[in-house]
GROMACS .gro file of C-alpha atoms in nm:
model
  329
    1MET     CA    1  15.354  11.796   8.737
    2ILE     CA    2  15.125  12.018   8.518
    3LEU     CA    3  14.946  11.664   8.345
    4ILE     CA    4  14.907  11.526   8.775
    5LEU     CA    5  14.817  11.879   8.912
    6PHE     CA    6  14.537  11.792   8.599
    7MET     CA    7  14.404  11.468   8.733
    8THR     CA    8  14.391  11.613   9.050
    9SER     CA    9  14.161  11.844   8.954
   10ILE     CA   10  13.914  11.600   8.732
   11PHE     CA   11  13.906  11.418   9.028
   12LEU     CA   12  13.810  11.644   9.290
   13SER     CA   13  13.529  11.752   9.045
   14THR     CA   14  13.382  11.429   8.979
   15PHE     CA   15  13.465  11.366   9.375
   16VAL     CA   16  13.229  11.699   9.468
   17LEU     CA   17  12.906  11.629   9.105
   18THR     CA   18  12.900  11.250   9.318
   19ILE     CA   19  12.831  11.412   9.638
   20SER     CA   20  12.627  11.660   9.499
   21ALA     CA   21  12.414  11.415   9.355
   22ILE     CA   22  12.386  11.206   9.630
   23SER     CA   23  12.266  11.479   9.849
   24ASN     CA   24  12.027  11.584   9.595
   25LYS     CA   25  11.854  11.275   9.673
   26SER     CA   26  11.525  11.204   9.899
   27ILE     CA   27  11.613  10.870  10.205
   28ASN     CA   28  11.347  10.706  10.239
   29PRO     CA   29  11.421  10.416  10.507
   30LEU     CA   30  11.037  10.318  10.430
   31SER     CA   31  11.105  10.325  10.068
   32GLN     CA   32  11.265  10.042   9.958
   33ASN     CA   33  11.186   9.843  10.318
   34SER     CA   34  11.207   9.513  10.142
   35THR     CA   35  11.563   9.530  10.003
   36ILE     CA   36  11.742   9.681  10.331
   37LYS     CA   37  11.945   9.427  10.482
   38PHE     CA   38  12.204   9.664  10.724
   39TYR     CA   39  12.006   9.787  11.055
   40LYS     CA   40  12.245  10.010  11.347
   41PHE     CA   41  12.187   9.945  11.654
   42THR     CA   42  12.044  10.331  11.736
   43ARG     CA   43  11.932  10.272  12.184
   44ALA     CA   44  11.889  10.105  12.460
   45PHE     CA   45  11.673  10.157  12.760
   46GLY     CA   46  11.622   9.970  13.088
   47GLN     CA   47  11.816   9.767  13.342
   48ASN     CA   48  11.652   9.535  13.665
   49GLY     CA   49  11.440   9.696  13.952
   50THR     CA   50  11.156   9.790  14.043
   51ASN     CA   51  11.165  10.153  13.983
   52ASN     CA   52  11.016  10.308  13.653
   53GLY     CA   53  11.171  10.258  13.411
   54GLN     CA   54  11.268   9.979  13.545
   55PHE     CA   55  11.196   9.553  13.495
   56GLY     CA   56  11.219   9.235  13.674
   57LEU     CA   57  11.554   9.031  13.648
   58HIS     CA   58  11.472   8.678  13.588
   59ASN     CA   59  11.267   8.718  13.229
   60GLY     CA   60  11.298   9.100  13.241
   61PRO     CA   61  11.097   9.342  12.996
   62TYR     CA   62  10.931   9.027  12.749
   63GLY     CA   63  10.607   9.204  12.528
   64ILE     CA   64  10.649   9.514  12.345
   65ALA     CA   65  10.413   9.671  12.141
   66ILE     CA   66  10.365  10.040  11.960
   67ASP     CA   67  10.090  10.249  11.881
   68HIS     CA   68  10.051  10.465  11.618
   69SER     CA   69  10.184  10.769  11.800
   70ASN     CA   70  10.459  10.527  11.893
   71ASN     CA   71  10.494  10.504  12.273
   72VAL     CA   72  10.609  10.227  12.310
   73TYR     CA   73  10.422   9.951  12.580
   74VAL     CA   74  10.598   9.664  12.764
   75THR     CA   75  10.552   9.357  12.961
   76ASP     CA   76  10.713   9.349  13.293
   77TYR     CA   77  10.660   8.962  13.363
   78ASP     CA   78  10.814   8.969  13.729
   79ASN     CA   79  10.702   9.268  13.842
   80ASN     CA   80  10.349   9.225  13.765
   81ARG     CA   81  10.285   9.551  13.531
   82VAL     CA   82  10.347   9.666  13.221
   83GLN     CA   83  10.503  10.017  13.163
   84LYS     CA   84  10.479  10.251  12.910
   85PHE     CA   85  10.760  10.516  12.741
   86ASP     CA   86  10.842  10.680  12.478
   87ASN     CA   87  10.963  10.585  12.144
   88ASN     CA   88  11.375  10.735  12.344
   89GLY     CA   89  11.282  10.470  12.608
   90ASN     CA   90  11.163  10.832  12.824
   91PHE     CA   91  10.872  10.657  13.098
   92ILE     CA   92  10.526  10.806  13.034
   93THR     CA   93  10.361  10.550  13.294
   94LYS     CA   94  10.260  10.216  13.414
   95TRP     CA   95   9.979  10.011  13.592
   96GLY     CA   96   9.950   9.706  13.676
   97ASN     CA   97  10.092   9.480  14.028
   98GLU     CA   98  10.080   9.144  14.162
   99GLY     CA   99   9.685   8.939  14.255
  100SER     CA  100   9.435   8.844  14.026
  101LYS     CA  101   9.169   9.212  14.084
  102ILE     CA  102   9.070   9.378  13.740
  103GLY     CA  103   9.365   9.555  13.650
  104GLN     CA  104   9.624   9.340  13.852
  105PHE     CA  105   9.845   9.018  13.696
  106LEU     CA  106   9.991   8.685  13.742
  107ASN     CA  107  10.308   8.706  13.507
  108PRO     CA  108  10.204   8.940  13.169
  109GLN     CA  109  10.346   8.790  12.928
  110SER     CA  110  10.216   8.914  12.556
  111ILE     CA  111  10.101   9.261  12.447
  112ALA     CA  112   9.925   9.369  12.168
  113VAL     CA  113   9.733   9.766  12.052
  114ASP     CA  114   9.406   9.773  11.815
  115SER     CA  115   9.372   9.977  11.540
  116ASN     CA  116   9.187  10.246  11.879
  117GLY     CA  117   9.463  10.190  12.063
  118LYS     CA  118   9.307  10.009  12.297
  119ILE     CA  119   9.564   9.731  12.491
  120TYR     CA  120   9.576   9.391  12.526
  121VAL     CA  121   9.752   9.167  12.766
  122THR     CA  122   9.795   8.771  12.799
  123ASP     CA  123   9.745   8.721  13.136
  124VAL     CA  124   9.925   8.389  13.154
  125PHE     CA  125   9.869   8.234  13.534
  126ASN     CA  126   9.464   8.379  13.532
  127ASN     CA  127   9.473   8.220  13.201
  128ARG     CA  128   9.317   8.541  13.084
  129VAL     CA  129   9.364   8.842  12.816
  130GLN     CA  130   9.285   9.204  13.022
  131LYS     CA  131   9.168   9.520  12.741
  132PHE     CA  132   9.253   9.862  12.869
  133ASP     CA  133   9.331  10.237  12.728
  134ASN     CA  134   9.643  10.369  12.642
  135ASN     CA  135   9.693  10.508  13.009
  136GLY     CA  136   9.602  10.144  13.169
  137ASN     CA  137   9.218  10.226  13.291
  138PHE     CA  138   9.068   9.874  13.268
  139ILE     CA  139   8.817   9.811  12.988
  140THR     CA  140   8.707   9.463  12.959
  141LYS     CA  141   8.881   9.118  13.094
  142TRP     CA  142   8.752   8.739  12.946
  143ILE     CA  143   8.893   8.384  13.003
  144SER     CA  144   9.026   8.133  12.817
  145PRO     CA  145   8.926   7.752  12.773
  146LEU     CA  146   9.082   7.494  13.046
  147LYS     CA  147   9.262   7.206  12.906
  148GLU     CA  148   9.110   6.903  13.098
  149HIS     CA  149   9.439   6.776  13.239
  150TYR     CA  150   9.597   7.092  13.257
  151LYS     CA  151   9.481   7.192  13.580
  152LYS     CA  152   9.535   7.565  13.682
  153HIS     CA  153   9.596   7.776  13.309
  154SER     CA  154   9.565   7.720  12.895
  155SER     CA  155   9.901   7.950  12.864
  156LEU     CA  156   9.799   8.120  12.689
  157ASP     CA  157  10.081   8.339  12.469
  158GLY     CA  158  10.127   8.564  12.225
  159ILE     CA  159   9.848   8.818  12.107
  160ALA     CA  160   9.821   8.990  11.805
  161ILE     CA  161   9.496   9.258  11.648
  162ASP     CA  162   9.414   9.225  11.298
  163HIS     CA  163   9.306   9.517  11.064
  164ALA     CA  164   8.934   9.425  11.214
  165ASN     CA  165   9.063   9.490  11.513
  166ASN     CA  166   8.987   9.049  11.560
  167VAL     CA  167   9.235   8.935  11.821
  168TYR     CA  168   9.442   8.657  11.826
  169VAL     CA  169   9.597   8.493  12.104
  170THR     CA  170   9.860   8.146  12.124
  171ASP     CA  171   9.738   7.932  12.318
  172TYR     CA  172  10.049   7.691  12.385
  173ASP     CA  173   9.960   7.400  12.545
  174ASN     CA  174   9.662   7.297  12.382
  175ASN     CA  175   9.895   7.379  12.041
  176ARG     CA  176   9.627   7.605  11.898
  177VAL     CA  177   9.581   7.925  11.807
  178GLN     CA  178   9.252   8.086  11.883
  179LYS     CA  179   9.087   8.476  11.743
  180PHE     CA  180   8.827   8.628  11.935
  181ASP     CA  181   8.611   9.038  11.848
  182ASN     CA  182   8.733   9.244  12.059
  183ASN     CA  183   8.497   9.210  12.325
  184GLY     CA  184   8.637   8.835  12.384
  185ASN     CA  185   8.346   8.724  12.182
  186PHE     CA  186   8.521   8.372  12.076
  187ILE     CA  187   8.500   8.315  11.714
  188THR     CA  188   8.684   8.066  11.606
  189LYS     CA  189   9.030   7.839  11.635
  190TRP     CA  190   9.206   7.631  11.481
  191GLY     CA  191   9.586   7.324  11.552
  192ASP     CA  192   9.667   7.097  11.720
  193GLY     CA  193   9.965   6.881  11.847
  194GLY     CA  194  10.205   6.745  11.582
  195ASN     CA  195  10.430   6.901  11.332
  196GLY     CA  196  10.268   6.813  10.993
  197ASN     CA  197  10.157   7.151  10.826
  198GLY     CA  198   9.847   7.355  11.069
  199GLN     CA  199   9.972   7.140  11.363
  200PHE     CA  200  10.195   7.295  11.636
  201ASP     CA  201  10.503   7.156  11.937
  202ASP     CA  202  10.456   7.517  12.122
  203PRO     CA  203  10.371   7.813  11.923
  204GLN     CA  204  10.425   8.127  12.134
  205SER     CA  205  10.418   8.440  11.914
  206ILE     CA  206  10.169   8.527  11.670
  207ALA     CA  207  10.173   8.878  11.400
  208VAL     CA  208   9.921   8.956  11.189
  209ASP     CA  209   9.980   9.192  10.811
  210SER     CA  210   9.803   9.428  10.694
  211SER     CA  211   9.620   9.120  10.419
  212GLY     CA  212   9.502   8.980  10.713
  213ASN     CA  213   9.750   8.654  10.715
  214VAL     CA  214   9.824   8.505  11.037
  215TYR     CA  215  10.192   8.464  11.078
  216VAL     CA  216  10.304   8.237  11.412
  217SER     CA  217  10.659   8.041  11.497
  218ASP     CA  218  10.641   7.727  11.605
  219TYR     CA  219  10.895   7.718  11.882
  220SER     CA  220  10.965   7.337  11.931
  221LEU     CA  221  10.970   7.284  11.544
  222ASN     CA  222  11.234   7.594  11.523
  223ARG     CA  223  10.968   7.726  11.153
  224VAL     CA  224  10.705   8.047  11.124
  225GLN     CA  225  10.386   7.936  10.956
  226LYS     CA  226  10.182   8.117  10.829
  227PHE     CA  227   9.730   8.112  10.789
  228ASP     CA  228   9.493   8.293  10.618
  229ASN     CA  229   9.252   8.481  10.888
  230ASN     CA  230   9.015   8.198  10.937
  231GLY     CA  231   9.296   7.962  11.016
  232ASN     CA  232   9.412   7.819  10.694
  233PHE     CA  233   9.705   7.641  10.607
  234ILE     CA  234   9.959   7.947  10.310
  235THR     CA  235  10.307   7.821  10.377
  236LYS     CA  236  10.615   7.746  10.650
  237TRP     CA  237  11.002   7.770  10.699
  238GLY     CA  238  11.267   7.718  10.893
  239ASN     CA  239  11.400   7.428  11.072
  240GLU     CA  240  11.671   7.359  11.334
  241GLY     CA  241  12.052   7.523  11.312
  242SER     CA  242  12.200   7.873  11.284
  243LYS     CA  243  12.254   7.897  10.897
  244ASN     CA  244  12.029   8.240  10.770
  245GLY     CA  245  11.652   8.129  10.757
  246GLN     CA  246  11.719   7.871  11.069
  247PHE     CA  247  11.615   7.855  11.409
  248ASP     CA  248  11.786   7.776  11.802
  249GLY     CA  249  11.401   7.849  11.927
  250PRO     CA  250  11.203   8.143  11.721
  251ARG     CA  251  11.003   8.350  11.984
  252GLY     CA  252  10.864   8.683  11.892
  253ILE     CA  253  10.750   8.798  11.557
  254ALA     CA  254  10.619   9.082  11.385
  255VAL     CA  255  10.524   9.233  11.091
  256ASP     CA  256  10.609   9.613  10.900
  257SER     CA  257  10.410   9.826  10.651
  258SER     CA  258  10.565   9.631  10.368
  259GLY     CA  259  10.485   9.305  10.438
  260ASN     CA  260  10.839   9.175  10.627
  261VAL     CA  261  10.888   8.922  10.923
  262TYR     CA  262  11.114   9.012  11.214
  263VAL     CA  263  11.168   8.685  11.378
  264SER     CA  264  11.396   8.675  11.753
  265ASP     CA  265  11.556   8.376  11.703
  266TYR     CA  266  11.603   8.327  12.084
  267LYS     CA  267  11.912   8.134  12.142
  268ASN     CA  268  12.072   8.177  11.859
  269ASN     CA  269  12.043   8.544  12.001
  270ARG     CA  270  11.993   8.698  11.617
  271VAL     CA  271  11.733   8.852  11.475
  272GLN     CA  272  11.570   8.755  11.188
  273LYS     CA  273  11.377   8.895  10.846
  274PHE     CA  274  11.180   8.736  10.600
  275ASP     CA  275  10.975   8.857  10.279
  276ASN     CA  276  10.604   8.733  10.340
  277ASN     CA  277  10.656   8.415  10.159
  278GLY     CA  278  11.043   8.305  10.384
  279ASN     CA  279  11.285   8.462  10.211
  280PHE     CA  280  11.550   8.557  10.425
  281ILE     CA  281  11.648   8.902  10.385
  282THR     CA  282  11.928   8.947  10.671
  283LYS     CA  283  11.971   8.922  11.074
  284TRP     CA  284  12.183   9.060  11.303
  285GLY     CA  285  12.309   9.012  11.655
  286ASP     CA  286  12.464   8.790  11.833
  287GLU     CA  287  12.544   8.616  12.221
  288GLY     CA  288  12.688   8.938  12.425
  289SER     CA  289  12.561   9.178  12.650
  290LYS     CA  290  12.699   9.481  12.370
  291ASN     CA  291  12.562   9.717  12.229
  292GLY     CA  292  12.370   9.506  11.941
  293GLN     CA  293  12.415   9.201  12.129
  294PHE     CA  294  12.164   9.013  12.316
  295ASP     CA  295  12.099   8.735  12.554
  296GLY     CA  296  11.707   8.568  12.455
  297PRO     CA  297  11.624   8.847  12.259
  298ILE     CA  298  11.238   8.764  12.325
  299GLY     CA  299  10.893   9.104  12.214
  300ILE     CA  300  11.024   9.222  11.896
  301THR     CA  301  10.772   9.507  11.678
  302ILE     CA  302  10.815   9.790  11.474
  303ASP     CA  303  10.739  10.146  11.431
  304THR     CA  304  10.570  10.351  11.161
  305THR     CA  305  10.924  10.436  11.053
  306GLY     CA  306  11.078  10.134  11.044
  307ASN     CA  307  11.308  10.092  11.344
  308VAL     CA  308  11.307   9.785  11.505
  309TYR     CA  309  11.237   9.745  11.893
  310VAL     CA  310  11.399   9.366  12.052
  311SER     CA  311  11.330   9.320  12.424
  312ASP     CA  312  11.629   9.152  12.576
  313GLN     CA  313  11.552   8.978  12.834
  314GLY     CA  314  11.875   8.824  12.948
  315ASN     CA  315  12.009   9.166  12.950
  316VAL     CA  316  11.721   9.314  13.125
  317ARG     CA  317  11.693   9.556  12.824
  318ILE     CA  318  11.510   9.729  12.526
  319GLN     CA  319  11.748   9.771  12.182
  320ILE     CA  320  11.612   9.978  11.913
  321PHE     CA  321  11.776   9.946  11.604
  322SER     CA  322  11.745  10.174  11.245
  323PRO     CA  323  11.734  10.085  10.909
  324ILE     CA  324  12.059  10.256  10.821
  325PRO     CA  325  11.867  10.431  10.475
  326ILE     CA  326  11.881  10.363  10.061
  327LEU     CA  327  11.845  10.650   9.863
  328ASP     CA  328  11.511  10.669   9.672
  329LYS     CA  329  11.590  10.629   9.244
   0.00000   0.00000   0.00000
């Protein structure tokens, strides 16, 4: 009996010391971001409708972007508007309605924010990019050149901004990327149809890291391609399938402050995370409507604390996932 009490005392002392040591360590979810392999569902917002904070049913919330204050901007494709929320999903403001005048949209698709807080939207069936301040006041617009045999529009889709505030746009029917300055002046372009390095078959989303590298989700070829900011090919990864590192329709793409790449794997109903060379790190999600499940994830972005926001199109909502913190050494 005495021996049992003695051993119990040693165990409890060791347990308390261990907990004390853990509690004295600082927790920083971004300090080792590249090694974070677990994300937890935090919250969701949105539902079908036309009221503030609601989204159109058929295409749901589409593109998503976050500014330096962690305000969230979402393109509401069917309702032809942009909605702005705080990072808890509380509605702040909105702008836009159906039409072709300035500040109106015919299916706004992707959205991006520059370092000055200006908002850029690909206005698909108006064949243009529109630029606004962060309250939705119109600043400027520019038209994408029409594809010769495609009379209605040139199918603008993804949009991204680099640290010099240059604007990159994917043009999926033309199978190319176009680069502009932040006033819409053309700089360069790259890509054509095909499956070789630097070629595309339906390029959709685009992202730029802090070093100026450009990542493009090459949807029909089920891969991601990486370029420098002049369009020179660097590397690629992915092929069709459902295993780690494979895709079935990569749609949204985003890069965090550590250079990790997140891809919304549309038909596999999951998010995959890679390092900037395409090495698989982790994944989460499957098909369904419960928390953490998806029905066609499209847009994706990361805030300043490493939380991941995903536009869950078929479930007509935005889901937010938080990295599970790791201990600093």
